[in-house]
Amino acid sequence: MRKLLFFLFLSAFSFAQSVDRKYINLSQTEDGISIAVSDGNYYIKFINEKIIETTFVPNGETNNTISNAVILSTKIKNLTFYSEANSIDCYPSFGTFKISIQKSPFKITYINKGVEILSEKDGYVKHKHIPLESVRENIKVDSTEMLQFNISSDEVLYGGGARAIGMNRRGNKLALYNRAHYGYETRAELMNFCIPLVLSSKLYAVHFDNPAIGYLDLDSQKNNTLSYETISGRKTYQVIVGDSWDDLLNNYTDLTGKQPLPPRWTFGNFASRFGYHSQQEVENTIQKFEDEKIPVDAIILDLYWFGKSIQGTMGNLDWDKDNFPNPEKMMANLNEKGVKTILITEPFILTTSSKWQETVDKKVLAINKNGNPATWNFYFGNTGIIDIFKSEGKEWFWHVYKRLISQGAQGIWGDLGEPEVFPSEVITVGGNADEIHNIYGNNWAKLIAEGYKKDFPNARPFILMRSGYSGSQRYGMIPWSGDVNRSWGGLQSQMEIALQMGMQGMSYMHSDLGGFAGANLDDELYVRWLQYGVFNPVFRPHAQEEVASEPIYRSDWAKKLAKQAIELRYQLLPYNYNLAFENSQTGKPLMRPLFFEEPNNKELLLKSDGYLWGNDFLVYPVTEKGQKTKEIYFPKSANWYDFYTGKKYEGGSTQIVDLKENEIPTFVRGGSFIPMSKLMQNTQNYSLNNFDVHFYFDEFNEKTKLNLYNDDGVTPNCFENLKYEKFDFKSKYKNQILNLKIEYDRAFLNTESRKVNVIIHGFDQKPSSVILNQKRIKKSKYKFENNLIIISLDCELDLTHEIEIKR
């Protein structure tokens, strides 16, 4: 939310210490292989048939086996070796991924399906620098450590966290130092999430398993070199391969953890601004949503819940009772209406806050070299920071959250967790500031997630955070893209950021809808941003208070169109919740680049102007003021229907479509099933007792299916504990006959049947016959209007209903 000091990592004259590495011997260990070389040892593990982990330990150092990112511990022990005079190949007895060790000159090469994908160039190199002052806080660095790799000349590279630099990140040298960029627009080279992960269009990824600050250099010197440079820490990396983009991301999220299914209300509309000053203002805002009949599921309270002013109060972490006299009653009343309360918190404890002396006495703060609480000045005042790596700090902070949750808060917002200002000399139990800077937010989310499991085991946490690290998704972190400018340029960068982060495991990356920074009142921009938000992981308008972020306070024109967008968001709840379940099981992002459909289409590898929302929606946001038409490419994997008009477009074609003020170009894959719910005020009223399923008939798509998941939307691990229900939809088209099968299975509620309204698109003439469960039904028992066939079914538990339609 705030401005931050600019950071530039040190670069200086250097010389290579270890490029003349000599091979000594190779031996098999209990969990892999060890290679002794002249300057140290390599330890290589086949975590599974798709992931190889390599660690280099220089002479004189010990092997640090602790990872902050990796949770997958499976290791393949049954290895095969093939030796020649100057090389040794090593691979599992099954699978196609192997390494080849060249003895002289020494080199490790990674080979998948017989094709070299990556090799160490100089491998580990230590650079000794002329001591220079960094722009950041005058720190001095005597040396850095680097891992270098050869890459091919034609591959496109992604990753490195959240940035706005173009989809192809090759050619950039990316600082690894989480830092906010206030008011960014079309370009932001450094942002709140720096993830040491590189993904290649060759369907492999490299994850550097070390949180210390540094650089990812994605061939900035144009010599086909990928390098990772850091100040200290592990020399460990994992190479991951996949047979497809879906497979690659499934493997990476197996390695670092899958995102748990969030509460269903996460997919509703949020009321949020910086900020609500009083209990009365909160209650009046929600009442106005109800009066306008605009759905809303949550309200987010920014800084003013604990202080009357922005400066001087951070760290109070308790209610300002003058302006919030009865917060427990307020939150209880809101919850009764189906509206959840989310509270902002920060890790900074100002010396002027009511909690300062308590945190000093309980020794929960990070310290300086003298062992005293470290303090420094930043925008909000003179501050210390909670040492969340220290058991006392972790317990103290969780006690604060436990109290707030017990009072009625149902979501936690963790802000400024880069941390926003974190001097190098600050010391935590986990290491000095520069060693743990990038994992502070990660461990903060972990603290909250583990606290929920211990003290609130029947609730799914909602953890909104601005900064994290590799694997933060496994703690249920919901990230957002920081303080984007309230401008068309700010909107234009959001697709790239969300798509890139989804590929890096953080599938709930979203933006402050409408933009955050600045006092720009542009209703067209606001509406287009919210229309884009319909097909986002989280729908959360939020902004500085100079211009209202909530639709209820906008012009009648903007409010009307925003309401339409929000209502569509709620109608898509069954589809969106199913996407979330799929993500929790497979790691597939909710927003997907178009090259997932056509991985060999070189033009799509560079594009982010359109994307897939799940498997079945093709979305092209409107990102220019006054835009009248939009060029649309339709992936060749299917034909596509206009979601609003039903017009059919041929896959593989490029078309110019006219734009309308009340929608953005949105298309549905031919052959898909799209479940939609009835309108509701919030998800407290959600039910699949009576819902619609739209089927988009495409004669070129002979077989399709949808497995629709549903549970109570609240309890953790419903799927694992078999407390869920599912609907199976299948289609088959052959010899002018469309066959649809619908089965309702595994009820978790006391419901024996559900009403499903099947709406079939794409028939240009009335069918010659409709047969339900082998019985021909009268024309009066189904509707045919506007090229739609509508059939209502009472689906009974464990029974299959079959519809046969002859053209």
mmCIF file of N, CA and C in Angstrom, residues 535 568 617-618 634 640-649 656-668 676 694 696 759-764 785-788:
data_model
loop_
_atom_site.group_PDB
_atom_site.id
_atom_site.type_symbol
_atom_site.label_atom_id
_atom_site.label_comp_id
_atom_site.label_asym_id
_atom_site.label_seq_id
_atom_site.Cartn_x
_atom_site.Cartn_y
_atom_site.Cartn_z
ATOM 1 N N PHE A 535 -13.886 -12.732 -14.157
ATOM 2 C CA PHE A 535 -13.107 -13.921 -14.524
ATOM 3 C C PHE A 535 -11.719 -13.858 -13.881
ATOM 4 N N LEU A 568 -23.238 -11.656 -12.459
ATOM 5 C CA LEU A 568 -22.683 -12.744 -13.264
ATOM 6 C C LEU A 568 -21.639 -13.513 -12.457
ATOM 7 N N PHE A 617 -13.715 -21.142 -20.610
ATOM 8 C CA PHE A 617 -13.980 -19.754 -20.970
ATOM 9 C C PHE A 617 -12.745 -19.137 -21.606
ATOM 10 N N LEU A 618 -12.963 -18.416 -22.703
ATOM 11 C CA LEU A 618 -11.939 -17.627 -23.366
ATOM 12 C C LEU A 618 -12.296 -16.162 -23.141
ATOM 13 N N PHE A 634 -9.047 -17.249 -31.700
ATOM 14 C CA PHE A 634 -9.760 -18.384 -31.125
ATOM 15 C C PHE A 634 -8.882 -19.632 -31.236
ATOM 16 N N TRP A 640 -15.783 -21.951 -30.696
ATOM 17 C CA TRP A 640 -16.089 -21.121 -29.542
ATOM 18 C C TRP A 640 -17.401 -20.372 -29.743
ATOM 19 N N TYR A 641 -18.210 -20.323 -28.676
ATOM 20 C CA TYR A 641 -19.492 -19.614 -28.696
ATOM 21 C C TYR A 641 -19.373 -18.303 -27.921
ATOM 22 N N ASP A 642 -19.918 -17.237 -28.483
ATOM 23 C CA ASP A 642 -20.050 -15.994 -27.720
ATOM 24 C C ASP A 642 -20.953 -16.256 -26.520
ATOM 25 N N PHE A 643 -20.456 -16.000 -25.337
ATOM 26 C CA PHE A 643 -21.181 -16.319 -24.105
ATOM 27 C C PHE A 643 -22.499 -15.556 -24.006
ATOM 28 N N TYR A 644 -22.557 -14.367 -24.626
ATOM 29 C CA TYR A 644 -23.731 -13.513 -24.464
ATOM 30 C C TYR A 644 -24.717 -13.628 -25.624
ATOM 31 N N THR A 645 -24.223 -13.875 -26.833
ATOM 32 C CA THR A 645 -25.118 -13.913 -27.995
ATOM 33 C C THR A 645 -25.307 -15.311 -28.560
ATOM 34 N N GLY A 646 -24.396 -16.232 -28.259
ATOM 35 C CA GLY A 646 -24.479 -17.577 -28.816
ATOM 36 C C GLY A 646 -23.846 -17.722 -30.175
ATOM 37 N N LYS A 647 -23.297 -16.642 -30.730
ATOM 38 C CA LYS A 647 -22.668 -16.733 -32.046
ATOM 39 C C LYS A 647 -21.466 -17.661 -31.989
ATOM 40 N N LYS A 648 -21.318 -18.475 -33.014
ATOM 41 C CA LYS A 648 -20.260 -19.478 -33.050
ATOM 42 C C LYS A 648 -19.078 -18.985 -33.886
ATOM 43 N N TYR A 649 -17.840 -19.209 -33.361
ATOM 44 C CA TYR A 649 -16.617 -18.825 -34.053
ATOM 45 C C TYR A 649 -15.749 -20.061 -34.246
ATOM 46 N N ILE A 656 -12.381 -9.834 -35.758
ATOM 47 C CA ILE A 656 -12.574 -8.528 -35.130
ATOM 48 C C ILE A 656 -14.008 -8.487 -34.616
ATOM 49 N N VAL A 657 -14.185 -8.274 -33.314
ATOM 50 C CA VAL A 657 -15.529 -8.244 -32.743
ATOM 51 C C VAL A 657 -15.833 -6.848 -32.229
ATOM 52 N N ASP A 658 -17.098 -6.484 -32.309
ATOM 53 C CA ASP A 658 -17.538 -5.199 -31.773
ATOM 54 C C ASP A 658 -17.689 -5.296 -30.264
ATOM 55 N N LEU A 659 -17.342 -4.216 -29.578
ATOM 56 C CA LEU A 659 -17.413 -4.191 -28.116
ATOM 57 C C LEU A 659 -18.708 -3.547 -27.655
ATOM 58 N N LYS A 660 -19.181 -4.000 -26.508
ATOM 59 C CA LYS A 660 -20.385 -3.459 -25.884
ATOM 60 C C LYS A 660 -20.043 -2.968 -24.493
ATOM 61 N N GLU A 661 -20.779 -1.973 -24.031
ATOM 62 C CA GLU A 661 -20.442 -1.368 -22.743
ATOM 63 C C GLU A 661 -20.735 -2.277 -21.562
ATOM 64 N N ASN A 662 -21.657 -3.229 -21.723
ATOM 65 C CA ASN A 662 -22.075 -4.040 -20.577
ATOM 66 C C ASN A 662 -21.395 -5.404 -20.504
ATOM 67 N N GLU A 663 -20.341 -5.625 -21.318
ATOM 68 C CA GLU A 663 -19.658 -6.919 -21.273
ATOM 69 C C GLU A 663 -18.302 -6.800 -21.949
ATOM 70 N N ILE A 664 -17.400 -7.723 -21.633
ATOM 71 C CA ILE A 664 -16.148 -7.841 -22.365
ATOM 72 C C ILE A 664 -16.212 -9.120 -23.193
ATOM 73 N N PRO A 665 -15.427 -9.221 -24.258
ATOM 74 C CA PRO A 665 -15.497 -10.419 -25.111
ATOM 75 C C PRO A 665 -15.223 -11.692 -24.307
ATOM 76 N N THR A 666 -16.223 -12.563 -24.293
ATOM 77 C CA THR A 666 -16.167 -13.793 -23.509
ATOM 78 C C THR A 666 -16.772 -14.911 -24.344
ATOM 79 N N PHE A 667 -16.063 -16.022 -24.431
ATOM 80 C CA PHE A 667 -16.480 -17.116 -25.302
ATOM 81 C C PHE A 667 -16.385 -18.435 -24.546
ATOM 82 N N VAL A 668 -17.211 -19.395 -24.973
ATOM 83 C CA VAL A 668 -17.282 -20.693 -24.313
ATOM 84 C C VAL A 668 -16.859 -21.774 -25.300
ATOM 85 N N MET A 676 -24.345 -23.014 -13.686
ATOM 86 C CA MET A 676 -24.623 -21.664 -13.193
ATOM 87 C C MET A 676 -25.716 -21.720 -12.134
ATOM 88 N N HIS A 694 -25.485 -25.296 -18.682
ATOM 89 C CA HIS A 694 -25.521 -24.938 -20.099
ATOM 90 C C HIS A 694 -24.554 -25.849 -20.852
ATOM 91 N N TYR A 696 -22.879 -26.523 -24.575
ATOM 92 C CA TYR A 696 -22.635 -25.854 -25.854
ATOM 93 C C TYR A 696 -22.321 -26.909 -26.910
ATOM 94 N N ILE A 759 -29.693 -26.723 -20.347
ATOM 95 C CA ILE A 759 -29.931 -25.739 -21.407
ATOM 96 C C ILE A 759 -28.904 -26.000 -22.504
ATOM 97 N N ILE A 760 -29.394 -26.432 -23.668
ATOM 98 C CA ILE A 760 -28.507 -26.876 -24.749
ATOM 99 C C ILE A 760 -28.445 -25.783 -25.813
ATOM 100 N N HIS A 761 -27.237 -25.290 -26.061
ATOM 101 C CA HIS A 761 -27.000 -24.242 -27.053
ATOM 102 C C HIS A 761 -26.529 -24.867 -28.352
ATOM 103 N N GLY A 762 -26.754 -24.163 -29.450
ATOM 104 C CA GLY A 762 -26.136 -24.539 -30.711
ATOM 105 C C GLY A 762 -27.023 -25.295 -31.674
ATOM 106 N N PHE A 763 -28.297 -25.484 -31.344
ATOM 107 C CA PHE A 763 -29.223 -26.137 -32.278
ATOM 108 C C PHE A 763 -29.921 -25.060 -33.103
ATOM 109 N N ASP A 764 -29.722 -25.090 -34.397
ATOM 110 C CA ASP A 764 -30.324 -24.067 -35.258
ATOM 111 C C ASP A 764 -31.719 -24.450 -35.732
ATOM 112 N N GLU A 785 -36.515 -22.561 -27.714
ATOM 113 C CA GLU A 785 -36.681 -21.140 -28.008
ATOM 114 C C GLU A 785 -35.307 -20.494 -28.150
ATOM 115 N N ASN A 786 -35.196 -19.572 -29.093
ATOM 116 C CA ASN A 786 -33.940 -18.862 -29.361
ATOM 117 C C ASN A 786 -32.763 -19.830 -29.563
ATOM 118 N N ASN A 787 -33.046 -20.910 -30.285
ATOM 119 C CA ASN A 787 -32.045 -21.949 -30.570
ATOM 120 C C ASN A 787 -31.529 -22.646 -29.323
ATOM 121 N N LEU A 788 -32.335 -22.652 -28.267
ATOM 122 C CA LEU A 788 -31.993 -23.346 -27.035
ATOM 123 C C LEU A 788 -32.996 -24.458 -26.772
#
